[in-house]
Short mmCIF file of C-alpha atoms in Angstrom, two decimals:
data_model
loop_
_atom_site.label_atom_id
_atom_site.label_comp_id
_atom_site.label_asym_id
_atom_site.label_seq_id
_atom_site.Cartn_x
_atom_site.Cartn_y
_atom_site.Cartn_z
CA UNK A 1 -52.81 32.37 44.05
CA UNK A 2 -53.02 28.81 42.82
CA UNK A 3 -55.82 27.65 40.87
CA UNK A 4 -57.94 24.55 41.53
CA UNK A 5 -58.87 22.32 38.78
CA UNK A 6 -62.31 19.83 39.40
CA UNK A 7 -62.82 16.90 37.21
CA UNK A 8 -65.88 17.04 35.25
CA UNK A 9 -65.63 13.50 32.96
CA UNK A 10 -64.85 10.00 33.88
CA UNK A 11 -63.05 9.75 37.05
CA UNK A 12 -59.26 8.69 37.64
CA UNK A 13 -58.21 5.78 38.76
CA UNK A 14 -58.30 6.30 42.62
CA UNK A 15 -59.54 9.24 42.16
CA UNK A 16 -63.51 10.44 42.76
CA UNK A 17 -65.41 12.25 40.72
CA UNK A 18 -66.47 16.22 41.72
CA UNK A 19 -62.41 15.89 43.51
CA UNK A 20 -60.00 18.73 43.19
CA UNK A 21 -56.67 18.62 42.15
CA UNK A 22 -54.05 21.51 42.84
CA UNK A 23 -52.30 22.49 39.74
CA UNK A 24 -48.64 22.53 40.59
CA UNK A 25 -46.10 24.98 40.68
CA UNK A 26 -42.26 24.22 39.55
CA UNK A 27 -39.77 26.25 39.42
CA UNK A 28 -40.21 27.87 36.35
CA UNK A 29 -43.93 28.62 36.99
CA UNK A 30 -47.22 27.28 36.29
CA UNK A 31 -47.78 24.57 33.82
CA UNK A 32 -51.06 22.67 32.43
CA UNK A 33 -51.21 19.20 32.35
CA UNK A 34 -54.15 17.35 31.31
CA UNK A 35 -55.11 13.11 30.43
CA UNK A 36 -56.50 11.39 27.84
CA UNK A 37 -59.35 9.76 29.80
CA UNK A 38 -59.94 13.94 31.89
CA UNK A 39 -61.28 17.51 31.11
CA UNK A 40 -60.12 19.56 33.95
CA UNK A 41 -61.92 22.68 34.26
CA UNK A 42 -61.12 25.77 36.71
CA UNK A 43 -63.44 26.61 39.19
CA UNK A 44 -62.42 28.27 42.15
CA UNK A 45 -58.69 30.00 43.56
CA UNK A 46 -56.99 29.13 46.77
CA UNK A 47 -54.41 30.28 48.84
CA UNK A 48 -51.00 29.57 47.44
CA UNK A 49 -50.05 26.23 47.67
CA UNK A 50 -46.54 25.70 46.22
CA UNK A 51 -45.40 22.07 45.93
CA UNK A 52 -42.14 20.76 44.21
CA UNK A 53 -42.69 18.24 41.91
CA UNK A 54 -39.69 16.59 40.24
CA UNK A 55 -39.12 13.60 37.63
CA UNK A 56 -36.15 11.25 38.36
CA UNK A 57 -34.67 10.84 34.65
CA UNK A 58 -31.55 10.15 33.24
CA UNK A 59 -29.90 11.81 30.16
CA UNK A 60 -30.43 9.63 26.98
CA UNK A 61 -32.93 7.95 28.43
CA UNK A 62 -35.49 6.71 26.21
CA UNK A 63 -39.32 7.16 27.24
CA UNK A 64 -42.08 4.48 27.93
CA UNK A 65 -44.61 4.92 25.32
CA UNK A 66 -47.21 2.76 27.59
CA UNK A 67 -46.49 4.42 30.85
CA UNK A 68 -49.11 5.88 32.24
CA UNK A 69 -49.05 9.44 32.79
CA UNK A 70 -51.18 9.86 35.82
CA UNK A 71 -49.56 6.67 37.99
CA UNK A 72 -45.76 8.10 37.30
CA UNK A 73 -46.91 11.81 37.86
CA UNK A 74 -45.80 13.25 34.57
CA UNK A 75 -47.20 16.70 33.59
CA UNK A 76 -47.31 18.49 29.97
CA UNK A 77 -46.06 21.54 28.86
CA UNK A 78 -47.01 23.75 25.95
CA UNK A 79 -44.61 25.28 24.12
CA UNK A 80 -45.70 28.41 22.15
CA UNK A 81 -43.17 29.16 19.47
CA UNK A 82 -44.69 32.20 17.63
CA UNK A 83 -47.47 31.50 17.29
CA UNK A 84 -47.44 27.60 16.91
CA UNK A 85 -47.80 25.72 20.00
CA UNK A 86 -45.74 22.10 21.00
CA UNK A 87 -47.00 19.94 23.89
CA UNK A 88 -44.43 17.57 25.30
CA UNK A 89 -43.86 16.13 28.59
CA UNK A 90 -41.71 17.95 31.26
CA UNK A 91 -39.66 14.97 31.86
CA UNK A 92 -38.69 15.08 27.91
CA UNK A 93 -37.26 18.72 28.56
CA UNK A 94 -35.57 18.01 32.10
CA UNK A 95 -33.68 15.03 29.92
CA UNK A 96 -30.89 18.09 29.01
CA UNK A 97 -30.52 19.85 32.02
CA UNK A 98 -27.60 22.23 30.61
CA UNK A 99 -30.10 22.98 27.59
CA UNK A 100 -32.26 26.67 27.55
CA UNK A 101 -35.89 24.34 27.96
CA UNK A 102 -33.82 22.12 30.37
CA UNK A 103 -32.97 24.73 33.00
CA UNK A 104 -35.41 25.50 34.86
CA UNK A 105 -34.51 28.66 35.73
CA UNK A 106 -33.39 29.86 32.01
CA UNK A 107 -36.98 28.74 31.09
CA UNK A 108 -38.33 31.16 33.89
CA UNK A 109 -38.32 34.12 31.34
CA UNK A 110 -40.22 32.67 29.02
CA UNK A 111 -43.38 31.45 30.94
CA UNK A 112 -46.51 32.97 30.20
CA UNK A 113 -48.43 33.05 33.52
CA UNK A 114 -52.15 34.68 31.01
CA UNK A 115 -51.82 31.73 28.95
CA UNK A 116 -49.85 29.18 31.11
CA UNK A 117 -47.53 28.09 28.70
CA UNK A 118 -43.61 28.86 27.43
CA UNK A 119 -44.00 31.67 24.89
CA UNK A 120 -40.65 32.07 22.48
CA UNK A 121 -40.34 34.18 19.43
CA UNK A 122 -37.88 32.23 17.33
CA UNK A 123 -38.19 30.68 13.76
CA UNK A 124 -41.08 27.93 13.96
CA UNK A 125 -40.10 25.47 11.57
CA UNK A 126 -36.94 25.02 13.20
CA UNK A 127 -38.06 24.07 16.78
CA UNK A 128 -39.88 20.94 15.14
CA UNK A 129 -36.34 19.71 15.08
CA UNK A 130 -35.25 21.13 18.02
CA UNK A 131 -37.96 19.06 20.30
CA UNK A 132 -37.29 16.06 18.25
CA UNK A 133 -33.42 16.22 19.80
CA UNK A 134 -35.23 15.98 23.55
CA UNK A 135 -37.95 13.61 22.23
CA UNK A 136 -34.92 11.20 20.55
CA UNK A 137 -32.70 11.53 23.08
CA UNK A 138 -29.74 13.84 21.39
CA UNK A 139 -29.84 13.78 17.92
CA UNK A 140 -30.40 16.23 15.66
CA UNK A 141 -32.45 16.56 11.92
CA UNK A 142 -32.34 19.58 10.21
CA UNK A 143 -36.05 19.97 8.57
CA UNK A 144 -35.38 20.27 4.66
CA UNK A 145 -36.88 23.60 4.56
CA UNK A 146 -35.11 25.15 7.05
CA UNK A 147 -31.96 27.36 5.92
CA UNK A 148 -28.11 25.99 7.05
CA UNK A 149 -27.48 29.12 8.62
CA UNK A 150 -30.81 29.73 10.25
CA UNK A 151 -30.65 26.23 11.87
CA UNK A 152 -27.47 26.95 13.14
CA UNK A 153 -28.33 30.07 14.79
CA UNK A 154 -31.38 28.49 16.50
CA UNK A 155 -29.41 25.53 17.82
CA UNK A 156 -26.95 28.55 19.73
CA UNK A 157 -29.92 30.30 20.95
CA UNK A 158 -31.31 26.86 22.46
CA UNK A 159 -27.65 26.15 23.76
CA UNK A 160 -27.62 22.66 22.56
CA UNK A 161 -24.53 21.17 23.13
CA UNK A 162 -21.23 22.43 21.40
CA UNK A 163 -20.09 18.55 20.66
CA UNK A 164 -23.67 17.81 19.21
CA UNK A 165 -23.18 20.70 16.55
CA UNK A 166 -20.10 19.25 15.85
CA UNK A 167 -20.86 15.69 15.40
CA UNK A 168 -24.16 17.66 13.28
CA UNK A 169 -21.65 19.90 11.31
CA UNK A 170 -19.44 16.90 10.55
CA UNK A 171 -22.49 14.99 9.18
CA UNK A 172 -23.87 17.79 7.13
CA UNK A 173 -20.28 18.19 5.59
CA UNK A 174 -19.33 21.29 6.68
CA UNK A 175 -15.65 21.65 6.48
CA UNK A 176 -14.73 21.63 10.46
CA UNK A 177 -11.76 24.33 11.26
CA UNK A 178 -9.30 22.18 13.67
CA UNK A 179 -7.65 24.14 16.48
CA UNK A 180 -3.77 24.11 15.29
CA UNK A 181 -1.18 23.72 18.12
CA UNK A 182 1.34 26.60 17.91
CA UNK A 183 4.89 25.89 18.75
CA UNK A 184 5.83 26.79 22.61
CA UNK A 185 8.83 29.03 21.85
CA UNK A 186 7.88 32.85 20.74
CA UNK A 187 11.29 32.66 18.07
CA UNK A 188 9.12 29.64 16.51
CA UNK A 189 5.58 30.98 16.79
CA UNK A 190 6.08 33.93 14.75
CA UNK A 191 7.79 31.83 12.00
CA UNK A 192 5.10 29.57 11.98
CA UNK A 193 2.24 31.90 11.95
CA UNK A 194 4.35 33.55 9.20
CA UNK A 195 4.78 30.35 7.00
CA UNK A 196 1.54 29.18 7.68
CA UNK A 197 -1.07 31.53 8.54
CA UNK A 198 -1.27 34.58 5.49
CA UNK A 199 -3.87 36.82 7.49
CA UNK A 200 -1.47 36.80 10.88
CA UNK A 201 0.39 39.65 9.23
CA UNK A 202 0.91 41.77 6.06
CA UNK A 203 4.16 40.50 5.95
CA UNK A 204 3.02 36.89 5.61
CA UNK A 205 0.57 37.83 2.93
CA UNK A 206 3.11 38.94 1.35
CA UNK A 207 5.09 35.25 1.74
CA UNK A 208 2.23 33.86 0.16
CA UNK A 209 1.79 35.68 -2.59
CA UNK A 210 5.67 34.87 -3.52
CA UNK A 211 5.05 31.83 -2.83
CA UNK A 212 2.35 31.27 -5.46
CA UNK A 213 3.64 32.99 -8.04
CA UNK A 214 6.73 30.78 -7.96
CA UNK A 215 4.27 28.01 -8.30
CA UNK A 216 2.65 28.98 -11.02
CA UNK A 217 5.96 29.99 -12.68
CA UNK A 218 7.37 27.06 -12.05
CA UNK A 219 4.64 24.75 -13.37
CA UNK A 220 4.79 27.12 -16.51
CA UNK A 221 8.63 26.52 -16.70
CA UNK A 222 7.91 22.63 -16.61
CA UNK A 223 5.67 22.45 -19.22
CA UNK A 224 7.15 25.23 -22.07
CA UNK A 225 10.94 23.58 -21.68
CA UNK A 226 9.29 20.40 -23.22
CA UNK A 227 7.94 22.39 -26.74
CA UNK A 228 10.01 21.47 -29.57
CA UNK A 229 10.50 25.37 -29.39
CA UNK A 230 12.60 25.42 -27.37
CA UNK A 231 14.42 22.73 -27.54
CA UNK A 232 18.31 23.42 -26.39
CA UNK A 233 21.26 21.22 -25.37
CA UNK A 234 21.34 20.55 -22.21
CA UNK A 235 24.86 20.20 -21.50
CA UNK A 236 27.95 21.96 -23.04
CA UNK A 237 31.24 21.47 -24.01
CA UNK A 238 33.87 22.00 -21.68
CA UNK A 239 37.62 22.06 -22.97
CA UNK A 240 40.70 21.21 -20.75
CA UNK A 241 43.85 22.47 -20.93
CA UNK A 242 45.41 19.74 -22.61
CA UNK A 243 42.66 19.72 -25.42
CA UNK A 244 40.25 16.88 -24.58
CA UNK A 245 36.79 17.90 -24.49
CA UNK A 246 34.02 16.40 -22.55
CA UNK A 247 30.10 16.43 -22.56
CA UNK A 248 29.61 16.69 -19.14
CA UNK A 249 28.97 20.62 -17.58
CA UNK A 250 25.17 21.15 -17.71
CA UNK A 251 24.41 24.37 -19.55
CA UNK A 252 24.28 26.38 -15.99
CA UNK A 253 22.85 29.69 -18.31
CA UNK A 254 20.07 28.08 -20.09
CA UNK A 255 16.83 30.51 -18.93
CA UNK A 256 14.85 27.62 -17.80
CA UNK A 257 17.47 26.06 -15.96
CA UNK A 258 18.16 29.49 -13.91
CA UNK A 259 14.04 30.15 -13.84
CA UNK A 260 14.13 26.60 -12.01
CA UNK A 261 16.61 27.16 -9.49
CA UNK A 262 15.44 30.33 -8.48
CA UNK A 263 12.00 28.79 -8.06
CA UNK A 264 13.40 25.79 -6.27
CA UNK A 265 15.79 28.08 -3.83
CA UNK A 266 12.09 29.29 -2.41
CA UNK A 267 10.87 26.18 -1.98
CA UNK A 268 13.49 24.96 -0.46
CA UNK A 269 13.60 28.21 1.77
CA UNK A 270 10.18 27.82 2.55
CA UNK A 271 10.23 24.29 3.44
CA UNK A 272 13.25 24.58 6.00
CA UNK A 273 11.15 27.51 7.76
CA UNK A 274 8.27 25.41 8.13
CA UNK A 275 9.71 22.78 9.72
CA UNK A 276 12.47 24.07 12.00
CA UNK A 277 9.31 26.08 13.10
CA UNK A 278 6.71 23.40 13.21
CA UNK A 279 5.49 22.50 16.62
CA UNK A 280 5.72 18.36 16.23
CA UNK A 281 8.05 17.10 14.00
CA UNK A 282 6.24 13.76 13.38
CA UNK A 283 3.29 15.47 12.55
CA UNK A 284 4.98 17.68 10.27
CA UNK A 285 6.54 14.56 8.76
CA UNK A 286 3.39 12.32 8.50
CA UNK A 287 1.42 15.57 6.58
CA UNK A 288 0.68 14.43 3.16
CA UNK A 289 0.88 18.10 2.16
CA UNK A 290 4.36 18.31 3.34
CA UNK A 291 5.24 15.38 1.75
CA UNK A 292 4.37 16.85 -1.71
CA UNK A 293 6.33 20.06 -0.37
CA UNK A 294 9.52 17.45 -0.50
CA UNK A 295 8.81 15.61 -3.48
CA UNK A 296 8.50 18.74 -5.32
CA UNK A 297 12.04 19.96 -4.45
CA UNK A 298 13.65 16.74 -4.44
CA UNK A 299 13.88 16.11 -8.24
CA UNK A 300 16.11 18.80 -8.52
CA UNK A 301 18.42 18.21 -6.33
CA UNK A 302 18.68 14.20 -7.56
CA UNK A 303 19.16 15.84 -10.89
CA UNK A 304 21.81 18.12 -9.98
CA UNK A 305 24.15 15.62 -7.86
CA UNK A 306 23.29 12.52 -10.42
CA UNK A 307 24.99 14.96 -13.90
CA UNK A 308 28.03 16.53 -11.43
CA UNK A 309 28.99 13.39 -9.45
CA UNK A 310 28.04 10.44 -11.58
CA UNK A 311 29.31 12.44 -14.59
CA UNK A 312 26.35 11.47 -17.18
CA UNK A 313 25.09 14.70 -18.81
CA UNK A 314 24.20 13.25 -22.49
CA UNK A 315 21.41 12.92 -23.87
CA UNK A 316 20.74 9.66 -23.59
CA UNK A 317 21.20 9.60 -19.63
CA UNK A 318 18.41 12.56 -19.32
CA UNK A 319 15.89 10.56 -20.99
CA UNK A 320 16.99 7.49 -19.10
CA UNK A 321 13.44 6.10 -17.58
CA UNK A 322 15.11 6.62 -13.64
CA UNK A 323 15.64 10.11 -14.99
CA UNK A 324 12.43 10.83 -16.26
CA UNK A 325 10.59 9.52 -13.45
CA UNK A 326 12.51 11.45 -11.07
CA UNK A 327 11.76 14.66 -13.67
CA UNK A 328 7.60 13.33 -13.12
CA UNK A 329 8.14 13.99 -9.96
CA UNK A 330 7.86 17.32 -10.21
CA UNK A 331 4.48 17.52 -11.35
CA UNK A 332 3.39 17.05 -7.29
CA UNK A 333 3.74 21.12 -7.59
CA UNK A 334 0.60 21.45 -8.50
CA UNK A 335 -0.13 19.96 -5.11
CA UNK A 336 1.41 23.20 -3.37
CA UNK A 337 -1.33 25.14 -4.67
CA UNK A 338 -4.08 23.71 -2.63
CA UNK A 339 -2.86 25.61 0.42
CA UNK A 340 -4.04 28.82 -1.33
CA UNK A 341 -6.74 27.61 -3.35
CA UNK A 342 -9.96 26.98 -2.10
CA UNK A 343 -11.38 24.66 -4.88
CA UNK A 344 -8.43 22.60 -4.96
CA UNK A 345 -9.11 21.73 -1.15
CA UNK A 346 -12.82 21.25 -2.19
CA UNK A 347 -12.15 18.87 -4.64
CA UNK A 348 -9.81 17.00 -2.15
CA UNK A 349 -12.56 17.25 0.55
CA UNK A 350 -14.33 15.58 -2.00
CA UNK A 351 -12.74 12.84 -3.25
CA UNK A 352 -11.61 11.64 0.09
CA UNK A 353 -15.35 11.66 1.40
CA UNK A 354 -16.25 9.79 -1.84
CA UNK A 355 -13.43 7.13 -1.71
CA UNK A 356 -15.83 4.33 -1.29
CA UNK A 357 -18.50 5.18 -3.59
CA UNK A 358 -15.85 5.69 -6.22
CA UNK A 359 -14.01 2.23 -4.95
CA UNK A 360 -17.53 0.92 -5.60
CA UNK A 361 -17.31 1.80 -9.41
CA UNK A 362 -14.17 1.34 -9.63
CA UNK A 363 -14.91 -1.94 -8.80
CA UNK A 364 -17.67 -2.53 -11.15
CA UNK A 365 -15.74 -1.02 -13.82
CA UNK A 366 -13.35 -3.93 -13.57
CA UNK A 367 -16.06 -6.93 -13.38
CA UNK A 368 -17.98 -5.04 -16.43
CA UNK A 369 -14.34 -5.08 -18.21
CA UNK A 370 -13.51 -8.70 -17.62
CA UNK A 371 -17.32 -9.72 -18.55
CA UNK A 372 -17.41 -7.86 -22.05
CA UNK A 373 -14.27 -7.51 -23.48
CA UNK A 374 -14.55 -11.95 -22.99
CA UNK A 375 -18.01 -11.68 -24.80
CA UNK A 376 -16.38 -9.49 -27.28
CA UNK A 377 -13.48 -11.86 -27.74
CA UNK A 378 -15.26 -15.00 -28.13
CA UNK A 379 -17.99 -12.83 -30.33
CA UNK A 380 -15.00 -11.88 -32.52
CA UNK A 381 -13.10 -15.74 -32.87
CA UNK A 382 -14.75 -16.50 -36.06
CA UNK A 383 -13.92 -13.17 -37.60
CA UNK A 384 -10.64 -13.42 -40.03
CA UNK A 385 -9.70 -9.63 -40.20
CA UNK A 386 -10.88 -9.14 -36.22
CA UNK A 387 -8.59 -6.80 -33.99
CA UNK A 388 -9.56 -8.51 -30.68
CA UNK A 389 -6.65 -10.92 -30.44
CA UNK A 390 -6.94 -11.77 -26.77
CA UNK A 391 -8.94 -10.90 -23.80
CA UNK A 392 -6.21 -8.87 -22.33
CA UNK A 393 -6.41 -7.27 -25.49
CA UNK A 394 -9.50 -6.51 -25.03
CA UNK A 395 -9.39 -4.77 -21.97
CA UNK A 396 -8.64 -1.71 -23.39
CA UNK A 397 -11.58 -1.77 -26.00
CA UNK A 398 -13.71 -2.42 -22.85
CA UNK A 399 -12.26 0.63 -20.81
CA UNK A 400 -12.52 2.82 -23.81
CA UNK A 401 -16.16 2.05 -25.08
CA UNK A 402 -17.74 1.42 -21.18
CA UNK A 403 -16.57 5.55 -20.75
CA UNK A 404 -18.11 6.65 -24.08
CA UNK A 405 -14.49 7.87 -25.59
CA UNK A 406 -14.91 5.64 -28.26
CA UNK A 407 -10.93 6.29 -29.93
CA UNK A 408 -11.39 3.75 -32.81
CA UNK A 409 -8.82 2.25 -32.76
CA UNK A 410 -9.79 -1.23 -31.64
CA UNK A 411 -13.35 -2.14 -32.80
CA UNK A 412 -15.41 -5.38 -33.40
CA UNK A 413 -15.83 -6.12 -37.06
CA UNK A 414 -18.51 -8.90 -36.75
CA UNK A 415 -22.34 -8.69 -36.06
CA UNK A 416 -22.11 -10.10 -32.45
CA UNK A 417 -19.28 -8.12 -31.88
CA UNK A 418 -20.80 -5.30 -32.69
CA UNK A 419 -24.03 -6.43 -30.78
CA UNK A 420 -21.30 -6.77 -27.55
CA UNK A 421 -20.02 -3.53 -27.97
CA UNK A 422 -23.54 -1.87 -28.00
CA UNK A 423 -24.46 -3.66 -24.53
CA UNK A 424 -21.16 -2.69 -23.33
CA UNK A 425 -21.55 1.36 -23.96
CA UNK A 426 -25.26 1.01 -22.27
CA UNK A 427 -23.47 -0.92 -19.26
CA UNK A 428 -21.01 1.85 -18.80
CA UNK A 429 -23.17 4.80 -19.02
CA UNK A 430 -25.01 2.97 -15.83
CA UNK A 431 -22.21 2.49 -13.85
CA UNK A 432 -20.83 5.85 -14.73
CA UNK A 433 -24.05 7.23 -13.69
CA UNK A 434 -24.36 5.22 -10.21
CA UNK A 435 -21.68 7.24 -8.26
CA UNK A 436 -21.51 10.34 -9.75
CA UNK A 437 -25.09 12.03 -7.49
CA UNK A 438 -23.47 11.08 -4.55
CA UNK A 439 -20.13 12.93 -5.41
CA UNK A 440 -22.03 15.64 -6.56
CA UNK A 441 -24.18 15.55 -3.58
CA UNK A 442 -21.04 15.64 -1.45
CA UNK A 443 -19.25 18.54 -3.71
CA UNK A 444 -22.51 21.15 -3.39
CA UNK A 445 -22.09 20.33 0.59
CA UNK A 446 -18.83 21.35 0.70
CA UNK A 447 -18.83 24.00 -1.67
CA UNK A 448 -22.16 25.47 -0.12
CA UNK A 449 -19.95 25.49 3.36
CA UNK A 450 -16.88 26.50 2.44
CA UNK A 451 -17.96 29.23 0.43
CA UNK A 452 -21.19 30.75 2.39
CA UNK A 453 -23.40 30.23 -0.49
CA UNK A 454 -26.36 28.17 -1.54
CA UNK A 455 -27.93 27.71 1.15
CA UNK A 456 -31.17 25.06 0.67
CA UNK A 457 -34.14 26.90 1.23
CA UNK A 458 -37.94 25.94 0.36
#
């Protein structure tokens, strides 16, 4: 049975007073629709009268706020979410056609034919953002009081699109998990997942826990064979038959020397694995990770052929600046460890989301430099016992007293000097300040998602 509405207030246009008007059913059941300028009351049933009435829309496409609702035929639809009820226009909801409120026949089980309206039980605050994605035409606004996880959970039971989440998930921060391409021959799939994935086995566990205990122990090694401690000769003496003796044999039993190689050996090990394994070679070879992986093995090897080919194992030639900076090089160890550490890869997640805010003070850092440690200079001409000789000079006054270290060592001696350097501290608290809530902001997001906690509630 079908009811029959009769208008009761001012009459439509084209339409007479006292006239009925079938209330129509769709596919998904009854709905009420109503005007701003009508009352509809129900007065009387009918036989069934079933008429199709359909809205010619487009996805995306944005709604007339002056149409007029009763010339394009447009009917509302209340939305009962428990409890709380939503009115919107059908049209809005038939915009997303692969959505739950899109399909008319997913919507079926929800109608209310007593109240004639869509009744869900599902978190209320939520669905405010949910009909503001058919309203806006696709986007997606996660109400502040509504919990990560919660909102996440009521998008999937809507089935909003997958590549909306995303481009949502991406925006919120959340560290995305990208689908790695395994290598097409078996041989090379199991090394891969054995290298690269520590959960694929207990075996590979086991890989990785070798694999950061050499790290640690060899960033350990690096930094205790520089005490004065234990400080050794490097090379020894090595006598020839005829009784000439040369400095040129590296001492091959020294502890830390043996700790290194051993520690190197793995790395090396490890790194041939990987990439006979790796399914692309170029992308193996444009990683940045991978390209600490080599720079952390290389030095050794440089070391090793430079003292047995070129013959220079003095000290003078191992504190050589080539040969120190190739021994710096093996600091990018420490880089190895963000594959098994999670707040290393936070931190990096960071910094790369936060490269322009920090390019930003970066780049006021430099104009405040230039523009104080000149004032400070030209403060400090008159000044006979002054320690600002030049404006280059001064650079590093500026550096150190804009970040509050304050070292001592350079400092203005004069009243305006003085008066310089106390609008030059103020000056760098404020640009210290300016980035550092958005990097923050961007740390708690990534922290919150990577770890499962701290989720913003009200």
């Amino acid at each position: 049975m079908n009811a029959v509405w009769q208008i009761r207030s001012k009459s439509l246009s084209g339409v007479p007073d006292g006239a009925t008007i079938p209330l129509y059913y769709l596919s998904n059941g009854r709905v009420s629709f109503s005007s701003r300028d009508s009352k509809y009351e129900n007065v009387a049933t009918t036989g069934q009268v079933q008429h199709q009435h359909t809205v010619d829309t487009l996805p995306h496409e944005p709604l007339d706020e002056a149409h007029d609702c009763i010339k394009s035929g447009c009917q509302r639809v209340i939305i009962n979410v428990s409890g709380q009820r939503f009115e919107t226009q059908l049209r809005t909801l038939n915009r997303f056609p692969l959505t739950l409120l899109g399909d008319p026949l997913k919507r079926k089980q929800f109608w209310d034919s007593r109240r004639n309206e869509l009744f869900i039980d599902r978190h209320r605050p939520s669905f405010q953002a949910v009909l503001y994605y058919y309203q806006s035409g696709g986007r997606l606004r996660r109400p502040i009081e509504v919990p990560e996880d919660i909102f996440l959970e009521e998008l999937e039971f809507y089935e909003i699109g997958e590549d909306e989440i995303r481009e949502y998930k991406e925006k919120e921060g959340f560290v995305m998990e990208v689908e790695r391409e395994l290598p097409e021959k078996e041989w090379q799939k199991k090394i891969w997942l054995f290298c690269e994935e520590p959960d694929s086995s207990k075996t590979a566990r086991a890989f990785a826990i070798v694999s950061v205990v050499c790290i640690l122990i060899s960033i350990v090694n690096f930094c205790l064979e520089t005490l004065p401690n234990f400080e050794r000769k490097t090379c020894v003496n090595v006598t020839l038959d005829f009784g000439e003796t040369f400095n040129v044999v590296p001492n091959y039993k020294d502890a830390f020397f043996i700790i290194e190689s051993i520690c190197v050996m793995w790395f090396t090990l490890e790194f041939i694995l990987r990439m006979i394994s790796c399914p692309s070679k170029l992308a193996f070879a444009k990683n940045v990770m991978n390209i600490f992986d080599l720079l952390a093995i290389l030095p050794f090897f440089i070391t090793l052929i430079t003292v047995n080919v070129a013959e220079k194992c003095g000290e003078g030639s191992s504190k050589g600046g080539s040969f120190i900076f190739i021994r710096v090089l093996r600091v990018f160890r420490v880089f190895k460890l963000s594959k098994h550490s999670q707040g290393l890869r936070i931190l990096g997640l960071t910094i790369k989301t936060s490269l322009h805010e920090l390019g930003m003070f970066f780049f006021f850092l430099i104009v405040a430099m230039v523009i104080f440690s000149s004032a400070a200079y030209y403060a400090e001409a008159g000044e006979p016992d002054t320690q600002l000789k030049s404006i280059p000079g001064a650079f590093w006054w500026a550096i150190v007293t804009m970040t509050t270290v304050g070292y001592g060592d350079v400092t203005p001696v004069g009243v305006w000097g003085k008066l310089v350097g106390a609008l030059c501290v103020v000056a760098g608290v404020l640009t210290i300040a300016l980035p550092v809530p958005v990097v923050v902001a961007n740390f708690n997001n990534f922290y919150r998602h990577e770890s499962g906690r701290g989720y913003i509630s009200a």
